[in-house]
Tab-separated table of C-alpha atoms in Angstrom:
chain	number	residue	atom	x	y	z
A	1	MET	CA	-12.068	18.033	75.919
A	2	ASN	CA	-8.479	19.096	76.524
A	3	ILE	CA	-6.844	19.081	73.096
A	4	GLY	CA	-3.492	19.671	74.725
A	5	SER	CA	-3.331	16.112	76.063
A	6	ARG	CA	-3.092	12.974	73.982
A	7	SER	CA	-2.832	9.405	75.166
A	8	THR	CA	0.457	7.635	74.427
A	9	ALA	CA	-1.394	5.097	72.307
A	10	HIS	CA	-2.441	7.821	69.845
A	11	MET	CA	0.888	9.666	69.776
A	12	HIS	CA	3.262	9.397	66.842
A	13	ILE	CA	6.124	7.023	67.597
A	14	LEU	CA	8.629	9.898	67.426
A	15	ASP	CA	6.661	11.779	70.106
A	16	ARG	CA	6.466	8.900	72.547
A	17	PRO	CA	8.819	8.826	75.548
A	18	VAL	CA	11.578	6.245	75.544
A	19	PRO	CA	10.541	3.152	77.573
A	20	LYS	CA	11.946	3.081	81.075
A	21	GLY	CA	15.091	1.058	81.603
A	22	THR	CA	18.577	1.385	82.988
A	23	SER	CA	21.772	1.594	80.949
A	24	ARG	CA	25.233	0.548	82.062
A	25	TYR	CA	25.747	4.168	83.157
A	26	GLY	CA	22.777	4.021	85.510
A	27	ASP	CA	20.585	6.520	83.679
A	28	GLN	CA	16.886	5.914	83.183
A	29	GLY	CA	14.956	5.823	79.931
A	30	SER	CA	17.447	3.637	78.085
A	31	VAL	CA	17.134	0.503	76.001
A	32	SER	CA	18.073	-2.636	77.908
A	33	LEU	CA	21.810	-3.261	77.546
A	34	SER	CA	21.388	-7.024	77.569
A	35	ALA	CA	18.756	-6.784	74.823
A	36	PHE	CA	21.042	-4.642	72.671
A	37	ALA	CA	24.033	-6.953	73.251
A	38	TYR	CA	21.969	-9.978	72.228
A	39	LEU	CA	20.499	-8.352	69.118
A	40	TYR	CA	23.850	-6.967	68.010
A	41	SER	CA	25.517	-10.350	68.484
A	42	GLU	CA	22.822	-11.884	66.293
A	43	LEU	CA	23.345	-9.166	63.673
A	44	VAL	CA	27.098	-9.864	63.524
A	45	GLN	CA	26.542	-13.617	63.269
A	46	TYR	CA	23.880	-13.151	60.582
A	47	HIS	CA	26.213	-11.187	58.326
A	48	GLN	CA	29.215	-13.356	59.191
A	49	SER	CA	27.462	-16.404	57.741
A	50	ARG	CA	26.892	-14.576	54.456
A	51	VAL	CA	30.321	-13.146	53.674
A	52	SER	CA	33.665	-14.558	52.618
A	53	SER	CA	36.025	-11.905	53.997
A	54	ILE	CA	36.515	-9.678	57.015
A	55	SER	CA	36.366	-6.501	54.928
A	56	GLU	CA	32.999	-7.530	53.491
A	57	LEU	CA	31.642	-8.204	56.987
A	58	GLU	CA	32.795	-4.773	58.139
A	59	ARG	CA	31.145	-3.146	55.108
A	60	ARG	CA	27.866	-4.866	55.951
A	61	LEU	CA	28.038	-3.667	59.557
A	62	GLU	CA	28.814	-0.148	58.332
A	63	ALA	CA	25.809	-0.266	55.984
A	64	ALA	CA	23.546	-1.368	58.843
A	65	GLY	CA	24.770	1.503	60.999
A	66	PHE	CA	24.541	4.059	58.175
A	67	SER	CA	20.745	3.913	58.046
A	68	VAL	CA	20.628	4.318	61.826
A	69	GLY	CA	22.814	7.425	61.534
A	70	LEU	CA	20.491	9.010	58.971
A	71	LYS	CA	17.494	8.383	61.213
A	72	THR	CA	19.367	9.639	64.287
A	73	ILE	CA	19.964	13.115	62.889
A	74	GLU	CA	16.406	13.267	61.572
A	75	LEU	CA	15.105	12.364	65.026
A	76	ALA	CA	17.353	14.956	66.686
A	77	ALA	CA	15.983	17.651	64.393
A	78	PHE	CA	12.406	16.508	64.952
A	79	ARG	CA	12.553	16.367	68.742
A	80	SER	CA	14.701	19.384	69.556
A	81	ARG	CA	13.228	22.862	69.264
A	82	GLU	CA	16.724	24.299	69.575
A	83	PHE	CA	18.221	22.122	66.826
A	84	LYS	CA	20.120	24.068	64.201
A	85	ARG	CA	21.789	22.973	61.003
A	86	GLU	CA	25.541	22.929	61.512
A	87	THR	CA	27.545	24.562	58.731
A	88	ARG	CA	31.076	24.241	60.115
A	89	LEU	CA	33.148	21.058	60.109
A	90	MET	CA	34.272	21.169	63.738
A	91	SER	CA	30.746	22.022	64.883
A	92	ILE	CA	29.224	18.927	63.284
A	93	LEU	CA	32.019	16.742	64.677
A	94	HIS	CA	31.401	18.127	68.167
A	95	PHE	CA	27.696	17.453	67.638
A	96	VAL	CA	28.429	13.818	66.756
A	97	SER	CA	30.921	13.194	69.559
A	98	SER	CA	28.748	14.831	72.214
A	99	THR	CA	25.039	15.152	71.423
A	100	VAL	CA	24.691	12.079	69.203
A	101	TRP	CA	26.958	9.928	71.377
A	102	ARG	CA	25.074	10.950	74.523
A	103	SER	CA	21.678	10.247	73.003
A	104	LEU	CA	22.758	6.784	71.849
A	105	PHE	CA	25.100	5.644	74.619
A	106	GLY	CA	24.357	7.841	77.617
A	107	LYS	CA	27.740	9.581	77.544
A	108	ALA	CA	29.891	11.683	75.234
A	109	ALA	CA	32.785	10.174	73.282
A	110	ASP	CA	36.075	10.276	75.183
A	111	SER	CA	37.846	12.599	72.767
A	112	LEU	CA	37.747	14.308	69.383
A	113	GLU	CA	41.115	14.753	67.700
A	114	ARG	CA	42.438	16.181	64.464
A	115	SER	CA	45.145	14.346	62.546
A	116	ILE	CA	48.535	16.028	62.654
A	117	ASP	CA	49.618	14.580	59.321
A	118	ASN	CA	46.424	14.880	57.270
A	119	ALA	CA	44.179	17.950	57.365
A	120	ASP	CA	41.201	15.971	56.042
A	121	GLU	CA	41.210	13.401	58.856
A	122	PHE	CA	39.581	13.597	62.292
A	123	MET	CA	39.277	10.941	64.979
A	124	ILE	CA	36.529	10.217	67.478
A	125	VAL	CA	37.832	8.069	70.329
A	126	ASP	CA	35.783	5.834	72.629
A	127	TYR	CA	37.559	3.778	75.297
A	128	GLU	CA	34.566	1.521	75.930
A	129	PRO	CA	32.427	1.220	72.773
A	130	ILE	CA	29.291	-0.715	73.554
A	131	THR	CA	29.490	-2.761	70.355
A	132	SER	CA	32.799	-4.440	71.208
A	133	THR	CA	32.532	-4.569	75.001
A	134	TYR	CA	30.215	-7.578	74.914
A	135	ILE	CA	31.406	-9.234	71.698
A	136	SER	CA	34.301	-11.714	71.585
A	137	VAL	CA	36.030	-11.806	68.202
A	138	PRO	CA	37.279	-15.306	67.257
A	139	SER	CA	40.987	-15.586	66.514
A	140	ASP	CA	40.280	-16.734	62.955
A	141	LEU	CA	38.667	-13.354	62.177
A	142	GLY	CA	41.936	-11.568	62.838
A	143	GLN	CA	41.619	-7.784	62.805
A	144	LEU	CA	37.831	-7.616	62.516
A	145	SER	CA	36.432	-4.486	64.151
A	146	VAL	CA	32.877	-5.109	65.312
A	147	ASP	CA	32.741	-1.366	65.992
A	148	SER	CA	32.247	-0.882	62.247
A	149	TYR	CA	28.547	-0.579	63.026
A	150	LEU	CA	29.313	2.636	64.913
A	151	SER	CA	31.436	3.990	62.081
A	152	GLY	CA	28.397	3.487	59.857
A	153	ILE	CA	26.252	5.489	62.290
A	154	ILE	CA	28.790	8.328	62.250
A	155	ALA	CA	28.894	8.297	58.446
A	156	GLY	CA	25.093	8.372	58.309
A	157	VAL	CA	24.861	11.378	60.630
A	158	LEU	CA	27.545	13.245	58.669
A	159	GLU	CA	25.873	12.422	55.352
A	160	GLY	CA	22.511	13.606	56.633
A	161	ALA	CA	24.095	16.852	57.826
A	162	GLY	CA	25.742	17.510	54.465
A	163	PHE	CA	29.285	16.499	55.429
A	164	PRO	CA	29.916	13.232	53.539
A	165	ALA	CA	32.930	11.332	54.824
A	166	ARG	CA	34.548	7.923	54.724
A	167	VAL	CA	34.434	6.642	58.301
A	168	THR	CA	36.321	3.542	59.420
A	169	ALA	CA	36.691	1.868	62.820
A	170	HIS	CA	40.097	0.867	64.157
A	171	ASN	CA	41.179	-1.042	67.252
A	172	VAL	CA	44.180	0.775	68.720
A	173	ALA	CA	46.284	-0.527	71.590
A	174	LEU	CA	46.108	1.565	74.731
A	175	GLU	CA	49.184	3.548	75.621
A	176	GLU	CA	50.695	3.502	79.061
A	177	GLY	CA	48.433	5.304	81.507
A	178	GLU	CA	45.324	5.157	79.330
A	179	GLY	CA	44.074	2.094	81.183
A	180	SER	CA	43.165	4.299	84.133
A	181	LYS	CA	40.302	5.722	82.067
A	182	LEU	CA	38.631	2.346	81.767
A	183	GLY	CA	36.360	0.172	83.810
A	184	SER	CA	36.063	-3.566	83.491
A	185	VAL	CA	34.908	-5.494	80.449
A	186	GLY	CA	31.334	-6.694	80.677
A	187	GLY	CA	31.277	-6.298	84.438
A	188	SER	CA	34.266	-8.617	84.876
A	189	ASN	CA	37.735	-7.878	86.204
A	190	ILE	CA	39.293	-8.166	82.743
A	191	PRO	CA	40.671	-4.773	81.654
A	192	ARG	CA	40.407	-3.556	78.073
A	193	THR	CA	43.642	-3.448	76.108
A	194	GLU	CA	42.323	-1.500	73.103
A	195	LYS	CA	40.301	1.596	72.378
A	196	ALA	CA	38.105	2.302	69.380
A	197	VAL	CA	39.215	5.060	67.031
A	198	PHE	CA	36.739	6.184	64.375
A	199	LEU	CA	38.654	7.826	61.549
A	200	CYS	CA	36.613	10.381	59.583
A	201	LYS	CA	38.150	11.323	56.236
A	202	PHE	CA	36.432	14.203	54.450
A	203	SER	CA	36.516	15.106	50.770
A	204	GLN	CA	38.345	18.168	49.509
A	205	GLU	CA	34.984	19.724	48.624
A	206	VAL	CA	33.922	19.649	52.280
A	207	LEU	CA	37.248	21.132	53.398
A	208	ALA	CA	37.099	23.866	50.749
A	209	ARG	CA	33.561	24.813	51.768
A	210	ASP	CA	34.597	24.996	55.429
A	211	ALA	CA	37.624	27.142	54.567
A	212	ALA	CA	35.427	29.525	52.567
A	213	LEU	CA	33.217	30.064	55.622
A	214	GLU	CA	36.233	31.255	57.613
A	215	ARG	CA	36.816	34.189	55.278
């Protein structure tokens, strides 16, 4: 008997290969985009029927994403032999905007920026977040950001890595020339007019620890 080979049926779920599929970026081994869009739409509607304000709905979406973020970093550590615990602030942010983003969405985030005005604030920018590309927000919900689910994922990853932060999602109008970075919305000819900006605000304790490591 070859003990080096195990059937998929007897493998732990974390060891099993991702089912074959095709994402919107054309890569294989991805969850069906239509399935995700349907399930996420149902999740938003489920919470929408149980809240009385937009802020409460966003908090619920953040909470749903937070648990996913915690599991995401655990899975990354479990699967990767080269995984290392990040100790620097910029390193963990690069990990989130590149490695985590690529594992979840098939591409890295479009940019990682540091606030000019506030040293404790960093921004992860995505021009085409999957959570809002296929969701239409009713006019009566005003400034609801359905990308709050992603901000919860980011917060969960940062918490699991030892960098607790308050992460919020914001819809920001595209500046002139930024539209060239985008494709169409949902396969249509309708261009996006906003980008998603995930604002990560860290505590002074995290900043002080990072500064001490520079000495």
